[in-house]
Every structure is written in C-alpha cells, then in structure tokens.
Amino acid sequence: MKFTAPLFVTGLKCFVCGSLYDYGNVFTCPKCGIQGILDVQYDYDAIAHNLQPETWNLKPLSHWRYRELLPISPSLNPPLLHVGWTPVYDVSRLARELGIRKLFLKDDGRNPTNSFKDRASSVGVLKAIEFGFDTIACASTGNAASSLAGMAAAAGLNCYIFVPERAPEPKVTQLLIFGATVFKVKGTYEQAFDLCREACEQFGWYSRNSGTNPYLVEGKKTAGLEIAEQMRDHLPDWVVVSVGDGCTIGGIGKGLQEMKQLGFTDRVPKLLGVQAEGAKPIYDALYSGKDMIPTDTDTLADSIAVGTPRNWRRAIQQIRKSHGDMVTVSDEEILDAMRVTARLGGVFGEPAGSAGVAGIRKAVDQGIIKSNESILTVITGNGLKDIHSAKQAAGKELIVEPRFGALAEVLSAVS
Ligand SMILES: *Cc1c(COP(=O)(O)O)cnc(C)c1O
C-alpha cells in the first residue's frame, strides 16, 4: 500500500555538511556517515497558513494536535494510545525549596508507557508502516524500548529489542508483556546499539534508534510545542531537561523555536541541559567547544547513561541558540531530587526523570539560574520504572504490631 508523503516536509538537512536530501526512508547523511544526523525541514509558511488559531480548539488533546508539524503521512491513522499533552503543575513548595520564584513540572511519566519516549515511538511505528515494514527494532537502555514495544503492540507491528545487560528489570518486564522479542546483550549500550543496527540492515527491520532516525526526534519535539502552547501567557525563563543522547533537549528546543517562528510565542525559553557527572560527554563538548569525545558511564540514572551520544550536535545547537547552559549532577543529588520532587511536588520520577530538578538546584547555586526566574522542567519518566533506585531515595517503612498501643509507641519514637 502506498501512502501520501507528509504534507509540509520539504526535505532533510545534514547537521554536519548542510547537504539537503529528498524526503524518504533515509537515516544519516551518505557523505558524513553516522555523524551526519539529518534534520527534517518544513515549509513553515504553508503550515502557518494552515494552522489558523480558531482550529486549535478542534484538535485532539494529545500530541497528534501537531500533525502539520510532524513528518506523518496524512493517510495514516495514529495508534490509539494517548500520547502527549501531559499536565503541567505549578509547584510552589518545591520552588521555595530550590530558591526560585516559580517552578512548573511537566509530567511526562503520564504517557502510555510512562515515559517521554512515547512521543518518539508513536511517530516511529507510523514511519515503519508508511515505509512498508512489518517489523521494528531498537536498542535502548530501557524507555525507548518499552515505549516502542507498547506502540508496536498498539499498531500491530512485530518488535525486536536489544537491551544492555544492566537495564532495570521493570523496564525489561514491560517489553515482555507487550510481546516484544528481547535480546539482552552481554555488553554495553553501545554494543547493543551496533548489534541492532546490523540486524536491521541484514534482516530488513525498521530501526527506531532515535540517535540516527531523523523522524523520531520530531516526535520528541512535541513536548516543546506543548510547552509553548500550554504556557503561552507565562512562558518560563528556562526549560530544564536531562540529557543522554541529546534528542530530547534537541527536540524540545526545535519545538520551542517552531512555535516562535509560527508567531505563537514571542521568545524561546533558555534551555538548561542536565547530565550525570558519570556520563557527561555533551557537557564536555559544550564547554570545550570541540567535538564530542565518547566516555565510559557510571550513574544510577540509566536512561541518561549514554557514553556515545548520537545527537550531541543537535543538543548543543539548540542550547546555544536559546542562550542556555548545561550542568552536571551527582547520583546523590539525583536521589535527593527524586525525594524532594515527590514530597514537595507530588510527582514520582525515575532518576533521569528527576535529574532536571537536581540540575535546577545546581544551576541556582552556580548563579546560572537567578532566583527571580521561572522554570519548567520535564519529568521524563515515572519512578516505578526503577524501583531499585527509588528505594535508595525513599527510606524505610515502619514495622508495627497490629495493636493501637504499639502503633502509638512506634509513632512517638519517630516524631
Ligand atoms: C531517554 C531519556 C532521557 C534523555 O533523552 P535523550 O534523548 O537520550 O537525551 C531522559 N529521561 C528519560 C526518562 C529518558 O528515558
């Protein structure tokens, strides 16, 4: 079956050499190889003409409301699952704790498979169908995979997943329940990534690896589009996101820029990228001004434990364009952020999901964020994804005999 091409996509442009390519089933730039990440180009004038303000009210309250800004064929039906349009909370007690005027949490743990990655995977399955594949695969530390497994199940595609040895069990369980075939690769994420790429080439599977698939990051962009729309009248000074591969922050930055270009907002918030101290190749590249150098990784925040980020150029480009910055945080600081975000904000994030909050504290300490500024951070994944880390942050329950006297005793001992 043949599908109409996306209406407003004009082509793809290489981040390294600037070459332009026609729309189609392409990955990286043939001239620049794996470094040559491609960026989807749109006809924004035509989009602006089509997106009249009155029409927004008629659009679905999910990220499919931005179809004109996505590389999706108009003849395809999106999967039934509700992706995006996640809630934004004004959390004043957490703001006070961090020493800032205003803080908003956008809870992307509320997506169908409980992470931000659903934004990308939902686009990925549609690209697979459009390009005629019945099987889709990816390598992932966890969330990209569990989200792909869920979206593939919803869309009726076969799904093969390559996970590194230390992927948290809840995430692997999620894959299996959605019916994906799971290969636990005896090695690092990078090795799982390479094996998956080769399998896709050899077996003719569609690759969802968001580092190199230019269409997936477009799905991640919708969080930036949503922030601009949801926060239109009180756009924050900063948008803070944790950074692994760099697609999330790069995508959000692109979405925010597009909303300015379309006249929806009059400025773009500064982007603050947050990496773990034990996995900070993009931070190092930003500060050295040189190309990214792959590193080993050592952090409990498995979702951002990326030693060879594929989309570092996109991340740095968007951070610079927004006049933003980056910070790094330790595992201790991440665990503290998980606690305060849950206790003062009511949102339970996994380590990478709460790392943004840790980054805000760091940026306030370093004078990067001023106390009179307003900040939005995206909680990128739900805390139940990684119980082992959450337990380290949470503390212990109290053991009590089933008698009131015993309860009163235990209670007086702790209060
Ligand atoms: C993937 C992920 C990130 C980081 O996104 P990148 O595109 O790899 O930078 C952050 N938080 C969570 C929960 C993730 O799953």
Short mmCIF file of N, CA and C in Angstrom, two decimals, residues 225-371:
data_model
loop_
_atom_site.label_atom_id
_atom_site.label_comp_id
_atom_site.label_asym_id
_atom_site.label_seq_id
_atom_site.Cartn_x
_atom_site.Cartn_y
_atom_site.Cartn_z
N LEU A 225 6.50 21.99 21.61
CA LEU A 225 5.30 22.63 21.06
C LEU A 225 4.25 22.78 22.17
N GLU A 226 4.10 21.72 22.97
CA GLU A 226 3.12 21.77 24.06
C GLU A 226 3.48 22.82 25.11
N ILE A 227 4.75 22.87 25.47
CA ILE A 227 5.16 23.85 26.49
C ILE A 227 4.80 25.25 26.01
N ALA A 228 5.08 25.54 24.74
CA ALA A 228 4.75 26.87 24.21
C ALA A 228 3.24 27.11 24.25
N GLU A 229 2.46 26.11 23.91
CA GLU A 229 1.01 26.31 23.88
C GLU A 229 0.41 26.34 25.29
N GLN A 230 0.84 25.40 26.14
CA GLN A 230 0.27 25.34 27.49
C GLN A 230 0.69 26.52 28.35
N MET A 231 1.88 27.06 28.09
CA MET A 231 2.45 28.10 28.95
C MET A 231 2.45 29.45 28.24
N ARG A 232 1.64 29.57 27.22
CA ARG A 232 1.72 30.72 26.33
C ARG A 232 1.74 32.07 27.06
N ASP A 233 0.87 32.22 28.06
CA ASP A 233 0.76 33.51 28.75
C ASP A 233 1.79 33.69 29.85
N HIS A 234 2.44 32.64 30.25
CA HIS A 234 3.50 32.77 31.26
C HIS A 234 4.65 31.82 30.91
N LEU A 235 5.16 32.03 29.70
CA LEU A 235 6.27 31.21 29.21
C LEU A 235 7.43 31.29 30.22
N PRO A 236 7.98 30.14 30.64
CA PRO A 236 9.05 30.20 31.64
C PRO A 236 10.34 30.79 31.06
N ASP A 237 11.21 31.26 31.97
CA ASP A 237 12.52 31.76 31.51
C ASP A 237 13.41 30.60 31.09
N TRP A 238 13.26 29.47 31.76
CA TRP A 238 14.09 28.30 31.48
C TRP A 238 13.25 27.06 31.28
N VAL A 239 13.69 26.20 30.37
CA VAL A 239 13.16 24.84 30.29
C VAL A 239 14.34 23.90 30.57
N VAL A 240 14.15 23.02 31.56
CA VAL A 240 15.26 22.20 32.04
C VAL A 240 14.97 20.72 31.73
N VAL A 241 15.94 20.07 31.10
CA VAL A 241 15.75 18.68 30.68
C VAL A 241 17.03 17.87 30.93
N SER A 242 16.85 16.61 31.33
CA SER A 242 18.02 15.74 31.45
C SER A 242 18.46 15.29 30.06
N VAL A 243 19.76 15.02 29.93
CA VAL A 243 20.34 14.78 28.60
C VAL A 243 21.14 13.48 28.58
N GLY A 244 20.79 12.58 27.65
CA GLY A 244 21.56 11.36 27.42
C GLY A 244 22.13 11.42 26.01
N ASP A 245 21.32 10.98 25.04
CA ASP A 245 21.69 11.03 23.63
C ASP A 245 21.62 12.46 23.08
N GLY A 246 20.79 13.27 23.67
CA GLY A 246 20.65 14.66 23.23
C GLY A 246 19.41 14.92 22.38
N CYS A 247 18.64 13.86 22.07
CA CYS A 247 17.46 14.04 21.21
C CYS A 247 16.35 14.78 21.95
N THR A 248 16.21 14.51 23.24
CA THR A 248 15.11 15.13 23.98
C THR A 248 15.28 16.64 24.03
N ILE A 249 16.42 17.09 24.47
CA ILE A 249 16.62 18.54 24.57
C ILE A 249 16.67 19.18 23.17
N GLY A 250 17.28 18.45 22.22
CA GLY A 250 17.32 18.98 20.85
C GLY A 250 15.93 19.09 20.25
N GLY A 251 15.11 18.09 20.52
CA GLY A 251 13.73 18.09 20.01
C GLY A 251 12.90 19.18 20.67
N ILE A 252 12.99 19.28 21.98
CA ILE A 252 12.21 20.31 22.69
C ILE A 252 12.62 21.69 22.20
N GLY A 253 13.93 21.88 22.01
CA GLY A 253 14.41 23.18 21.52
C GLY A 253 13.83 23.48 20.14
N LYS A 254 13.81 22.47 19.27
CA LYS A 254 13.26 22.69 17.93
C LYS A 254 11.78 23.07 18.00
N GLY A 255 11.04 22.38 18.86
CA GLY A 255 9.61 22.67 19.02
C GLY A 255 9.37 24.09 19.51
N LEU A 256 10.17 24.51 20.47
CA LEU A 256 10.02 25.88 21.01
C LEU A 256 10.35 26.92 19.93
N GLN A 257 11.41 26.63 19.15
CA GLN A 257 11.78 27.55 18.06
C GLN A 257 10.66 27.64 17.02
N GLU A 258 10.05 26.49 16.71
CA GLU A 258 8.99 26.49 15.70
C GLU A 258 7.79 27.31 16.15
N MET A 259 7.45 27.21 17.44
CA MET A 259 6.30 27.97 17.92
C MET A 259 6.57 29.47 17.85
N LYS A 260 7.83 29.85 18.00
CA LYS A 260 8.17 31.27 17.83
C LYS A 260 8.07 31.64 16.36
N GLN A 261 8.61 30.77 15.52
CA GLN A 261 8.57 31.02 14.08
C GLN A 261 7.14 31.16 13.56
N LEU A 262 6.24 30.38 14.15
CA LEU A 262 4.84 30.42 13.72
C LEU A 262 4.07 31.56 14.39
N GLY A 263 4.76 32.34 15.21
CA GLY A 263 4.12 33.50 15.84
C GLY A 263 3.28 33.16 17.05
N PHE A 264 3.43 31.93 17.55
CA PHE A 264 2.65 31.53 18.71
C PHE A 264 3.18 32.15 19.99
N THR A 265 4.51 32.28 20.05
CA THR A 265 5.15 32.90 21.21
C THR A 265 6.11 33.95 20.67
N ASP A 266 6.54 34.86 21.54
CA ASP A 266 7.45 35.90 21.04
C ASP A 266 8.89 35.68 21.45
N ARG A 267 9.14 34.61 22.20
CA ARG A 267 10.53 34.30 22.53
C ARG A 267 10.65 32.81 22.81
N VAL A 268 11.91 32.36 22.98
CA VAL A 268 12.17 30.95 23.27
C VAL A 268 12.84 30.88 24.64
N PRO A 269 12.33 30.07 25.56
CA PRO A 269 12.99 29.94 26.86
C PRO A 269 14.43 29.45 26.71
N LYS A 270 15.27 29.78 27.69
CA LYS A 270 16.64 29.26 27.68
C LYS A 270 16.58 27.77 28.06
N LEU A 271 17.40 26.98 27.38
CA LEU A 271 17.42 25.54 27.69
C LEU A 271 18.57 25.24 28.65
N LEU A 272 18.25 24.51 29.72
CA LEU A 272 19.31 24.01 30.60
C LEU A 272 19.36 22.49 30.45
N GLY A 273 20.48 22.00 29.96
CA GLY A 273 20.67 20.55 29.83
C GLY A 273 21.37 20.01 31.06
N VAL A 274 20.89 18.87 31.57
CA VAL A 274 21.45 18.31 32.79
C VAL A 274 21.98 16.91 32.49
N GLN A 275 23.29 16.72 32.70
CA GLN A 275 23.87 15.38 32.55
C GLN A 275 24.35 14.87 33.90
N ALA A 276 24.46 13.56 34.02
CA ALA A 276 25.01 12.95 35.22
C ALA A 276 26.53 13.15 35.22
N GLU A 277 27.10 13.37 36.40
CA GLU A 277 28.56 13.52 36.48
C GLU A 277 29.28 12.33 35.87
N GLY A 278 28.65 11.15 35.97
CA GLY A 278 29.27 9.94 35.46
C GLY A 278 28.98 9.66 33.99
N ALA A 279 28.36 10.60 33.30
CA ALA A 279 28.07 10.42 31.86
C ALA A 279 27.82 11.79 31.26
N LYS A 280 28.91 12.54 30.98
CA LYS A 280 28.73 13.93 30.59
C LYS A 280 29.46 14.34 29.32
N PRO A 281 29.48 13.48 28.28
CA PRO A 281 30.22 13.84 27.07
C PRO A 281 29.66 15.08 26.36
N ILE A 282 28.36 15.34 26.47
CA ILE A 282 27.81 16.52 25.78
C ILE A 282 28.18 17.78 26.55
N TYR A 283 28.12 17.69 27.87
CA TYR A 283 28.56 18.81 28.72
C TYR A 283 30.02 19.16 28.39
N ASP A 284 30.86 18.15 28.30
CA ASP A 284 32.28 18.39 27.99
C ASP A 284 32.45 19.02 26.62
N ALA A 285 31.67 18.56 25.65
CA ALA A 285 31.79 19.12 24.30
C ALA A 285 31.33 20.58 24.28
N LEU A 286 30.26 20.88 25.03
CA LEU A 286 29.77 22.26 25.08
C LEU A 286 30.85 23.18 25.64
N TYR A 287 31.48 22.73 26.71
CA TYR A 287 32.47 23.60 27.38
C TYR A 287 33.82 23.63 26.70
N SER A 288 34.18 22.55 25.97
CA SER A 288 35.48 22.56 25.28
C SER A 288 35.37 23.24 23.92
N GLY A 289 34.13 23.28 23.38
CA GLY A 289 33.96 23.83 22.03
C GLY A 289 34.48 22.88 20.96
N LYS A 290 34.87 21.68 21.37
CA LYS A 290 35.38 20.69 20.40
C LYS A 290 34.33 19.60 20.17
N ASP A 291 34.67 18.67 19.28
CA ASP A 291 33.76 17.56 19.02
C ASP A 291 33.61 16.70 20.27
N MET A 292 32.46 16.03 20.36
CA MET A 292 32.19 15.15 21.47
C MET A 292 33.17 13.97 21.49
N ILE A 293 33.67 13.66 22.68
CA ILE A 293 34.56 12.51 22.83
C ILE A 293 33.82 11.45 23.66
N PRO A 294 33.64 10.22 23.10
CA PRO A 294 32.92 9.18 23.86
C PRO A 294 33.59 8.89 25.21
N THR A 295 32.77 8.58 26.20
CA THR A 295 33.29 8.29 27.55
C THR A 295 32.70 7.00 28.07
N ASP A 296 33.26 6.50 29.16
CA ASP A 296 32.59 5.43 29.91
C ASP A 296 31.46 6.07 30.72
N THR A 297 30.56 5.25 31.22
CA THR A 297 29.47 5.83 32.01
C THR A 297 29.39 5.18 33.38
N ASP A 298 29.01 5.99 34.36
CA ASP A 298 28.84 5.48 35.71
C ASP A 298 27.81 6.36 36.42
N THR A 299 26.55 5.98 36.33
CA THR A 299 25.48 6.70 37.03
C THR A 299 24.30 5.77 37.24
N LEU A 300 23.54 6.01 38.32
CA LEU A 300 22.34 5.18 38.53
C LEU A 300 21.20 5.61 37.62
N ALA A 301 21.34 6.79 37.01
CA ALA A 301 20.29 7.27 36.10
C ALA A 301 20.46 6.58 34.75
N ASP A 302 19.97 5.34 34.65
CA ASP A 302 20.26 4.52 33.47
C ASP A 302 19.79 5.16 32.16
N SER A 303 18.71 5.93 32.22
CA SER A 303 18.15 6.50 30.98
C SER A 303 19.04 7.58 30.37
N ILE A 304 19.96 8.13 31.17
CA ILE A 304 20.88 9.12 30.60
C ILE A 304 22.34 8.65 30.70
N ALA A 305 22.52 7.35 30.92
CA ALA A 305 23.88 6.80 30.96
C ALA A 305 24.33 6.49 29.54
N VAL A 306 24.61 7.53 28.78
CA VAL A 306 24.99 7.37 27.37
C VAL A 306 26.41 7.89 27.17
N GLY A 307 27.31 6.99 26.81
CA GLY A 307 28.72 7.36 26.65
C GLY A 307 29.04 7.87 25.26
N THR A 308 28.24 7.44 24.27
CA THR A 308 28.45 7.87 22.88
C THR A 308 27.15 8.48 22.36
N PRO A 309 26.83 9.69 22.79
CA PRO A 309 25.57 10.29 22.34
C PRO A 309 25.60 10.57 20.84
N ARG A 310 24.51 10.20 20.14
CA ARG A 310 24.48 10.37 18.68
C ARG A 310 24.05 11.78 18.31
N ASN A 311 23.26 12.40 19.17
CA ASN A 311 22.67 13.68 18.77
C ASN A 311 23.26 14.87 19.51
N TRP A 312 24.55 14.76 19.82
CA TRP A 312 25.17 15.83 20.62
C TRP A 312 25.18 17.16 19.87
N ARG A 313 25.32 17.12 18.55
CA ARG A 313 25.34 18.38 17.80
C ARG A 313 24.00 19.10 17.90
N ARG A 314 22.93 18.33 17.78
CA ARG A 314 21.60 18.91 17.86
C ARG A 314 21.38 19.52 19.25
N ALA A 315 21.80 18.79 20.28
CA ALA A 315 21.62 19.28 21.65
C ALA A 315 22.36 20.59 21.85
N ILE A 316 23.63 20.61 21.46
CA ILE A 316 24.44 21.81 21.68
C ILE A 316 23.93 22.97 20.83
N GLN A 317 23.52 22.67 19.61
CA GLN A 317 23.00 23.72 18.74
C GLN A 317 21.79 24.41 19.39
N GLN A 318 20.88 23.59 19.90
CA GLN A 318 19.66 24.17 20.49
C GLN A 318 19.96 24.90 21.80
N ILE A 319 20.88 24.36 22.60
CA ILE A 319 21.23 25.04 23.86
C ILE A 319 21.83 26.41 23.55
N ARG A 320 22.74 26.46 22.59
CA ARG A 320 23.39 27.74 22.22
C ARG A 320 22.37 28.72 21.66
N LYS A 321 21.53 28.21 20.76
CA LYS A 321 20.54 29.07 20.11
C LYS A 321 19.61 29.73 21.13
N SER A 322 19.35 29.02 22.22
CA SER A 322 18.43 29.55 23.24
C SER A 322 19.17 30.38 24.29
N HIS A 323 20.50 30.54 24.15
CA HIS A 323 21.33 31.19 25.16
C HIS A 323 21.27 30.44 26.48
N GLY A 324 21.18 29.13 26.39
CA GLY A 324 21.08 28.30 27.57
C GLY A 324 22.43 27.84 28.10
N ASP A 325 22.41 26.74 28.84
CA ASP A 325 23.63 26.28 29.50
C ASP A 325 23.47 24.80 29.87
N MET A 326 24.51 24.24 30.46
CA MET A 326 24.42 22.86 30.96
C MET A 326 25.05 22.78 32.34
N VAL A 327 24.59 21.82 33.13
CA VAL A 327 25.23 21.49 34.41
C VAL A 327 25.30 19.97 34.52
N THR A 328 26.12 19.51 35.48
CA THR A 328 26.15 18.07 35.77
C THR A 328 25.73 17.86 37.22
N VAL A 329 25.18 16.69 37.49
CA VAL A 329 24.73 16.37 38.86
C VAL A 329 25.20 14.98 39.26
N SER A 330 25.46 14.82 40.56
CA SER A 330 25.92 13.52 41.06
C SER A 330 24.72 12.61 41.33
N ASP A 331 24.99 11.33 41.51
CA ASP A 331 23.92 10.40 41.84
C ASP A 331 23.23 10.78 43.16
N GLU A 332 24.01 11.24 44.13
CA GLU A 332 23.44 11.70 45.40
C GLU A 332 22.45 12.83 45.17
N GLU A 333 22.84 13.77 44.32
CA GLU A 333 21.97 14.91 44.02
C GLU A 333 20.70 14.46 43.28
N ILE A 334 20.84 13.44 42.45
CA ILE A 334 19.66 12.90 41.75
C ILE A 334 18.71 12.23 42.74
N LEU A 335 19.26 11.46 43.67
CA LEU A 335 18.41 10.80 44.67
C LEU A 335 17.69 11.84 45.53
N ASP A 336 18.41 12.90 45.90
CA ASP A 336 17.78 13.98 46.66
C ASP A 336 16.65 14.62 45.84
N ALA A 337 16.90 14.81 44.55
CA ALA A 337 15.88 15.42 43.69
C ALA A 337 14.65 14.52 43.58
N MET A 338 14.87 13.20 43.53
CA MET A 338 13.72 12.28 43.48
C MET A 338 12.86 12.46 44.73
N ARG A 339 13.52 12.57 45.87
CA ARG A 339 12.79 12.75 47.14
C ARG A 339 12.03 14.07 47.15
N VAL A 340 12.72 15.18 46.90
CA VAL A 340 12.02 16.47 47.06
C VAL A 340 10.94 16.65 45.99
N THR A 341 11.16 16.10 44.80
CA THR A 341 10.14 16.24 43.75
C THR A 341 8.88 15.48 44.14
N ALA A 342 9.06 14.31 44.72
CA ALA A 342 7.91 13.52 45.15
C ALA A 342 7.24 14.17 46.36
N ARG A 343 8.03 14.63 47.32
CA ARG A 343 7.47 15.10 48.60
C ARG A 343 6.91 16.51 48.51
N LEU A 344 7.51 17.36 47.70
CA LEU A 344 7.05 18.76 47.62
C LEU A 344 6.32 19.06 46.31
N GLY A 345 6.44 18.16 45.35
CA GLY A 345 5.75 18.39 44.08
C GLY A 345 4.70 17.34 43.77
N GLY A 346 4.74 16.22 44.50
CA GLY A 346 3.76 15.17 44.29
C GLY A 346 3.98 14.37 43.01
N VAL A 347 5.15 14.48 42.42
CA VAL A 347 5.42 13.72 41.19
C VAL A 347 6.62 12.79 41.43
N PHE A 348 6.42 11.53 41.10
CA PHE A 348 7.43 10.49 41.34
C PHE A 348 8.14 10.20 40.02
N GLY A 349 9.37 10.67 39.92
CA GLY A 349 10.13 10.46 38.69
C GLY A 349 11.22 9.43 38.88
N GLU A 350 11.60 8.76 37.80
CA GLU A 350 12.77 7.88 37.86
C GLU A 350 14.02 8.78 37.96
N PRO A 351 15.20 8.21 38.17
CA PRO A 351 16.38 9.06 38.34
C PRO A 351 16.57 10.07 37.19
N ALA A 352 16.56 9.60 35.95
CA ALA A 352 16.74 10.56 34.83
C ALA A 352 15.56 11.52 34.76
N GLY A 353 14.40 11.07 35.24
CA GLY A 353 13.21 11.91 35.22
C GLY A 353 13.28 13.05 36.21
N SER A 354 14.02 12.85 37.29
CA SER A 354 14.13 13.88 38.33
C SER A 354 15.44 14.64 38.23
N ALA A 355 16.32 14.22 37.34
CA ALA A 355 17.64 14.85 37.25
C ALA A 355 17.53 16.34 36.91
N GLY A 356 16.48 16.72 36.19
CA GLY A 356 16.26 18.14 35.88
C GLY A 356 16.13 18.97 37.14
N VAL A 357 15.43 18.42 38.13
CA VAL A 357 15.26 19.14 39.40
C VAL A 357 16.61 19.29 40.10
N ALA A 358 17.41 18.22 40.06
CA ALA A 358 18.76 18.31 40.63
C ALA A 358 19.57 19.37 39.89
N GLY A 359 19.39 19.45 38.59
CA GLY A 359 20.10 20.43 37.77
C GLY A 359 19.69 21.86 38.11
N ILE A 360 18.41 22.05 38.44
CA ILE A 360 17.96 23.40 38.81
C ILE A 360 18.68 23.84 40.08
N ARG A 361 18.72 22.95 41.07
CA ARG A 361 19.41 23.28 42.32
C ARG A 361 20.86 23.68 42.03
N LYS A 362 21.50 22.89 41.18
CA LYS A 362 22.90 23.15 40.84
C LYS A 362 23.04 24.50 40.13
N ALA A 363 22.15 24.75 39.17
CA ALA A 363 22.24 25.98 38.39
C ALA A 363 21.96 27.22 39.24
N VAL A 364 21.09 27.08 40.24
CA VAL A 364 20.83 28.20 41.16
C VAL A 364 22.10 28.45 41.99
N ASP A 365 22.69 27.38 42.52
CA ASP A 365 23.94 27.50 43.29
C ASP A 365 25.04 28.18 42.48
N GLN A 366 25.12 27.84 41.20
CA GLN A 366 26.20 28.37 40.35
C GLN A 366 25.86 29.73 39.76
N GLY A 367 24.68 30.25 40.07
CA GLY A 367 24.30 31.59 39.58
C GLY A 367 23.86 31.58 38.12
N ILE A 368 23.67 30.39 37.53
CA ILE A 368 23.21 30.31 36.14
C ILE A 368 21.73 30.68 36.08
N ILE A 369 20.95 30.12 37.01
CA ILE A 369 19.54 30.48 37.15
C ILE A 369 19.43 31.48 38.29
N LYS A 370 18.72 32.59 38.04
CA LYS A 370 18.53 33.62 39.07
C LYS A 370 17.25 33.34 39.85
N SER A 371 17.24 33.77 41.12
CA SER A 371 16.11 33.41 41.98
C SER A 371 14.79 34.03 41.53
#
